């Protein structure tokens, strides 16, 4: 029942500019249209799906998230009194996270990013804009389109065997690489810069309030010291902090 994954997705929603507390989402048929004046115009989500956007439930991520717990069954059910309660709660949480919350964030984000790419690159075609928005949303929230990338099932299985959360790991790496993309990296750089600036400001205020010092050595964290003078930094996982950790 760790909230880690949900908090990560919510923070990514804040980074791209969508409300993480709004869990309803447009769908492929009734979402915003490419051309609102044309009743036959496809929706933004449909055009994004045609260009690699993944929506709906990510069952592989769900399976990885619950690995070892048999998705609420197995040993949890054997705990007297509370086993069933814990198992059912876990099942509800995972269904909500992977079948409703993450798809909702992605659907609203791909519409938002479609308009942002359209504004930044008015010379691009509809398919080019839709593909940029689709890949950006996939990399930000997870759900990399392995088939579109040409990854074989064997390669995917090796990834799941050798790495912890390979989908999220690749999403992180691709998000970082996007920042250096000359044509499509502008929006990603702006999002990361805003998130980093906000985290830095909040961290300075928290450090000043609690210790009286800004602790600039901990740019995205709250620094505390114990009686022996050993410093501990408390921080929250976001894309800027992950990129800083990777760089250092």
Short mmCIF file of C-alpha atoms in Angstrom, two decimals:
data_model
loop_
_atom_site.label_atom_id
_atom_site.label_comp_id
_atom_site.label_asym_id
_atom_site.label_seq_id
_atom_site.Cartn_x
_atom_site.Cartn_y
_atom_site.Cartn_z
CA UNK A 1 0.00 0.00 0.00
CA UNK A 2 2.95 2.32 -0.56
CA UNK A 3 1.85 5.70 -1.96
CA UNK A 4 5.18 6.12 -3.76
CA UNK A 5 3.94 5.38 -7.28
CA UNK A 6 0.83 7.53 -6.99
CA UNK A 7 2.80 10.45 -5.57
CA UNK A 8 5.29 10.17 -8.44
CA UNK A 9 2.51 10.29 -11.01
CA UNK A 10 0.82 13.22 -9.25
CA UNK A 11 4.07 15.20 -9.20
CA UNK A 12 4.54 14.52 -12.92
CA UNK A 13 1.02 15.86 -13.46
CA UNK A 14 1.94 19.06 -11.62
CA UNK A 15 5.11 19.32 -13.71
CA UNK A 16 3.26 19.22 -17.04
CA UNK A 17 0.45 21.48 -15.80
CA UNK A 18 -2.55 19.23 -15.08
CA UNK A 19 -4.49 18.99 -11.82
CA UNK A 20 -3.43 15.72 -10.13
CA UNK A 21 -6.63 15.68 -8.05
CA UNK A 22 -8.91 15.60 -11.11
CA UNK A 23 -9.36 11.90 -11.88
CA UNK A 24 -11.91 12.09 -14.70
CA UNK A 25 -10.54 11.99 -18.20
CA UNK A 26 -11.56 12.48 -21.84
CA UNK A 27 -11.61 9.39 -24.02
CA UNK A 28 -10.68 8.56 -27.58
CA UNK A 29 -14.19 9.26 -28.92
CA UNK A 30 -15.46 12.19 -26.85
CA UNK A 31 -12.23 14.09 -26.14
CA UNK A 32 -11.25 17.41 -27.63
CA UNK A 33 -11.22 17.43 -31.44
CA UNK A 34 -8.27 18.42 -33.61
CA UNK A 35 -10.59 20.83 -35.46
CA UNK A 36 -13.52 21.80 -33.19
CA UNK A 37 -15.37 23.37 -36.13
CA UNK A 38 -15.42 20.06 -38.03
CA UNK A 39 -17.81 17.43 -36.56
CA UNK A 40 -15.91 14.69 -38.41
CA UNK A 41 -12.53 15.73 -37.03
CA UNK A 42 -10.71 13.04 -35.00
CA UNK A 43 -10.01 13.73 -31.35
CA UNK A 44 -6.56 14.67 -30.13
CA UNK A 45 -6.34 11.42 -28.16
CA UNK A 46 -7.22 9.34 -31.23
CA UNK A 47 -4.57 11.10 -33.30
CA UNK A 48 -2.07 10.62 -30.48
CA UNK A 49 -2.89 6.88 -30.27
CA UNK A 50 -2.32 6.62 -34.03
CA UNK A 51 1.14 8.06 -33.39
CA UNK A 52 2.19 5.82 -30.50
CA UNK A 53 0.31 7.08 -27.43
CA UNK A 54 -0.53 4.32 -24.93
CA UNK A 55 -3.70 4.64 -22.92
CA UNK A 56 -5.83 2.34 -20.81
CA UNK A 57 -4.50 -0.08 -18.22
CA UNK A 58 -0.79 -0.90 -18.12
CA UNK A 59 -1.08 -4.49 -16.90
CA UNK A 60 2.68 -5.09 -17.00
CA UNK A 61 3.27 -2.16 -14.62
CA UNK A 62 0.46 -3.38 -12.39
CA UNK A 63 2.00 -6.85 -12.30
CA UNK A 64 5.45 -5.46 -11.50
CA UNK A 65 4.03 -3.23 -8.77
CA UNK A 66 2.37 -6.16 -7.02
CA UNK A 67 5.06 -8.78 -7.63
CA UNK A 68 5.73 -10.87 -4.55
CA UNK A 69 2.34 -10.19 -3.01
CA UNK A 70 0.29 -12.19 -5.53
CA UNK A 71 -1.85 -9.10 -6.06
CA UNK A 72 -3.40 -9.31 -2.62
CA UNK A 73 -3.66 -13.07 -2.45
CA UNK A 74 -1.20 -15.71 -1.32
CA UNK A 75 0.39 -15.16 2.05
CA UNK A 76 -1.63 -12.00 2.81
CA UNK A 77 -4.84 -14.02 2.90
CA UNK A 78 -3.30 -16.28 5.57
CA UNK A 79 -2.94 -13.49 8.13
CA UNK A 80 -5.72 -14.09 10.69
CA UNK A 81 -8.34 -11.38 10.92
CA UNK A 82 -6.79 -8.71 8.70
CA UNK A 83 -5.46 -10.72 5.74
CA UNK A 84 -8.54 -10.33 3.56
CA UNK A 85 -8.90 -6.66 4.45
CA UNK A 86 -5.28 -5.91 3.48
CA UNK A 87 -5.54 -7.97 0.29
CA UNK A 88 -8.80 -6.33 -0.80
CA UNK A 89 -7.43 -2.88 0.00
CA UNK A 90 -4.33 -3.58 -2.06
CA UNK A 91 -6.42 -4.77 -4.99
CA UNK A 92 -8.61 -1.66 -4.82
CA UNK A 93 -5.60 0.66 -4.64
CA UNK A 94 -3.83 -0.95 -7.58
CA UNK A 95 -6.96 -1.02 -9.72
CA UNK A 96 -7.55 2.66 -8.98
CA UNK A 97 -3.93 3.60 -9.69
CA UNK A 98 -3.35 1.68 -12.91
CA UNK A 99 -6.85 1.48 -14.39
CA UNK A 100 -8.15 4.94 -13.55
CA UNK A 101 -5.65 7.43 -12.14
CA UNK A 102 -2.66 7.04 -14.49
CA UNK A 103 -4.80 6.76 -17.68
CA UNK A 104 -6.67 9.92 -16.62
CA UNK A 105 -3.45 11.87 -16.08
CA UNK A 106 -2.06 10.74 -19.41
CA UNK A 107 -5.22 11.55 -21.38
CA UNK A 108 -5.49 15.09 -20.04
CA UNK A 109 -1.74 15.65 -20.41
CA UNK A 110 -1.57 14.57 -24.04
CA UNK A 111 -4.31 17.06 -24.92
CA UNK A 112 -2.49 19.83 -23.07
CA UNK A 113 0.87 19.01 -24.65
CA UNK A 114 -0.67 18.80 -28.12
CA UNK A 115 -1.69 22.45 -27.80
CA UNK A 116 1.70 23.40 -26.38
CA UNK A 117 3.61 21.78 -29.25
CA UNK A 118 1.17 23.32 -31.72
CA UNK A 119 1.86 26.76 -30.22
CA UNK A 120 5.62 26.29 -30.19
CA UNK A 121 5.84 24.73 -33.66
CA UNK A 122 3.06 26.14 -35.89
CA UNK A 123 4.88 24.80 -38.98
CA UNK A 124 4.58 21.15 -37.89
CA UNK A 125 1.97 18.81 -39.36
CA UNK A 126 -0.86 17.43 -37.22
CA UNK A 127 0.79 14.00 -37.10
CA UNK A 128 4.15 15.47 -36.10
CA UNK A 129 2.53 17.41 -33.25
CA UNK A 130 0.50 14.38 -32.15
CA UNK A 131 3.57 12.13 -32.16
CA UNK A 132 5.62 14.59 -30.11
CA UNK A 133 2.80 14.93 -27.56
CA UNK A 134 2.25 11.15 -27.48
CA UNK A 135 5.89 10.28 -26.82
CA UNK A 136 6.21 13.08 -24.27
CA UNK A 137 3.19 11.82 -22.32
CA UNK A 138 4.38 8.20 -22.47
CA UNK A 139 7.81 9.13 -21.17
CA UNK A 140 6.47 11.39 -18.45
CA UNK A 141 3.92 9.00 -16.91
CA UNK A 142 5.23 5.60 -18.02
CA UNK A 143 3.71 3.20 -20.50
CA UNK A 144 6.42 3.25 -23.14
CA UNK A 145 5.13 1.89 -26.46
CA UNK A 146 7.48 -1.07 -26.82
CA UNK A 147 5.83 -2.37 -29.99
CA UNK A 148 6.15 0.98 -31.76
CA UNK A 149 9.83 1.04 -30.76
CA UNK A 150 10.35 -2.40 -32.27
CA UNK A 151 11.27 -4.10 -28.99
CA UNK A 152 10.83 -7.85 -29.16
CA UNK A 153 9.08 -9.77 -26.40
CA UNK A 154 12.41 -11.43 -25.56
CA UNK A 155 14.14 -8.06 -25.08
CA UNK A 156 11.29 -6.89 -22.86
CA UNK A 157 11.52 -10.07 -20.76
CA UNK A 158 15.28 -9.57 -20.30
CA UNK A 159 14.61 -6.00 -19.18
CA UNK A 160 12.10 -7.13 -16.57
CA UNK A 161 14.55 -9.79 -15.38
CA UNK A 162 17.58 -7.53 -15.08
CA UNK A 163 16.15 -4.14 -14.00
CA UNK A 164 13.81 -2.84 -11.33
CA UNK A 165 10.76 -1.25 -13.01
CA UNK A 166 12.25 -1.20 -16.54
CA UNK A 167 9.35 0.82 -17.98
CA UNK A 168 9.85 3.60 -15.43
CA UNK A 169 13.65 3.43 -15.84
CA UNK A 170 13.41 3.87 -19.60
CA UNK A 171 10.83 6.63 -19.19
CA UNK A 172 13.26 8.50 -16.92
CA UNK A 173 16.13 8.08 -19.37
CA UNK A 174 14.04 9.18 -22.34
CA UNK A 175 12.71 12.18 -20.40
CA UNK A 176 16.27 13.23 -19.62
CA UNK A 177 17.39 12.72 -23.21
CA UNK A 178 14.48 14.84 -24.48
CA UNK A 179 15.95 17.88 -22.72
CA UNK A 180 18.84 17.80 -25.20
CA UNK A 181 16.60 17.44 -28.26
CA UNK A 182 16.94 20.59 -30.35
CA UNK A 183 13.52 20.42 -32.03
CA UNK A 184 11.28 18.78 -29.42
CA UNK A 185 13.10 19.50 -26.16
CA UNK A 186 11.90 23.04 -25.54
CA UNK A 187 8.66 22.07 -23.81
CA UNK A 188 10.36 19.45 -21.66
CA UNK A 189 13.07 21.90 -20.61
CA UNK A 190 10.45 24.46 -19.62
CA UNK A 191 8.53 21.90 -17.55
CA UNK A 192 11.64 20.68 -15.72
CA UNK A 193 12.87 24.24 -15.12
CA UNK A 194 9.55 25.29 -13.56
CA UNK A 195 9.46 22.19 -11.36
CA UNK A 196 13.09 22.67 -10.30
CA UNK A 197 12.54 26.35 -9.48
CA UNK A 198 9.44 25.55 -7.42
CA UNK A 199 11.21 22.78 -5.49
CA UNK A 200 14.23 24.99 -4.86
CA UNK A 201 12.07 27.80 -3.50
CA UNK A 202 10.02 25.51 -1.24
CA UNK A 203 13.22 23.86 0.05
CA UNK A 204 14.79 27.22 0.93
CA UNK A 205 11.71 28.30 2.88
CA UNK A 206 11.49 24.99 4.76
CA UNK A 207 15.18 25.11 5.66
CA UNK A 208 14.99 28.71 6.86
CA UNK A 209 11.89 28.02 8.95
CA UNK A 210 13.24 24.86 10.59
CA UNK A 211 16.97 25.59 10.94
CA UNK A 212 17.45 29.30 10.22
CA UNK A 213 19.79 28.51 7.31
CA UNK A 214 18.97 28.12 3.58
CA UNK A 215 21.22 25.01 3.21
CA UNK A 216 22.02 25.62 -0.44
CA UNK A 217 24.06 22.42 -0.43
CA UNK A 218 20.68 20.60 -0.51
CA UNK A 219 19.02 22.32 -3.50
CA UNK A 220 15.88 20.18 -3.48
CA UNK A 221 15.74 18.96 0.11
CA UNK A 222 15.29 19.74 3.79
CA UNK A 223 18.62 19.42 5.64
CA UNK A 224 18.72 18.45 9.32
CA UNK A 225 21.54 17.61 11.72
CA UNK A 226 21.58 15.22 14.66
CA UNK A 227 23.39 15.70 17.96
CA UNK A 228 26.63 14.41 16.46
CA UNK A 229 26.44 16.97 13.65
CA UNK A 230 25.68 14.44 10.93
CA UNK A 231 23.51 15.97 8.22
CA UNK A 232 20.51 14.17 6.75
CA UNK A 233 18.65 15.53 3.73
CA UNK A 234 14.96 14.74 3.20
CA UNK A 235 13.76 15.21 -0.36
CA UNK A 236 10.95 14.10 -2.64
CA UNK A 237 11.41 12.17 -5.86
CA UNK A 238 10.73 14.25 -8.97
CA UNK A 239 12.24 14.31 -12.46
CA UNK A 240 14.60 17.22 -11.60
CA UNK A 241 15.86 15.45 -8.45
CA UNK A 242 16.28 12.18 -10.34
CA UNK A 243 18.28 13.95 -13.07
CA UNK A 244 20.45 15.64 -10.42
CA UNK A 245 21.12 12.30 -8.73
CA UNK A 246 22.02 10.72 -12.07
CA UNK A 247 24.39 13.58 -12.91
CA UNK A 248 26.12 13.45 -9.52
#
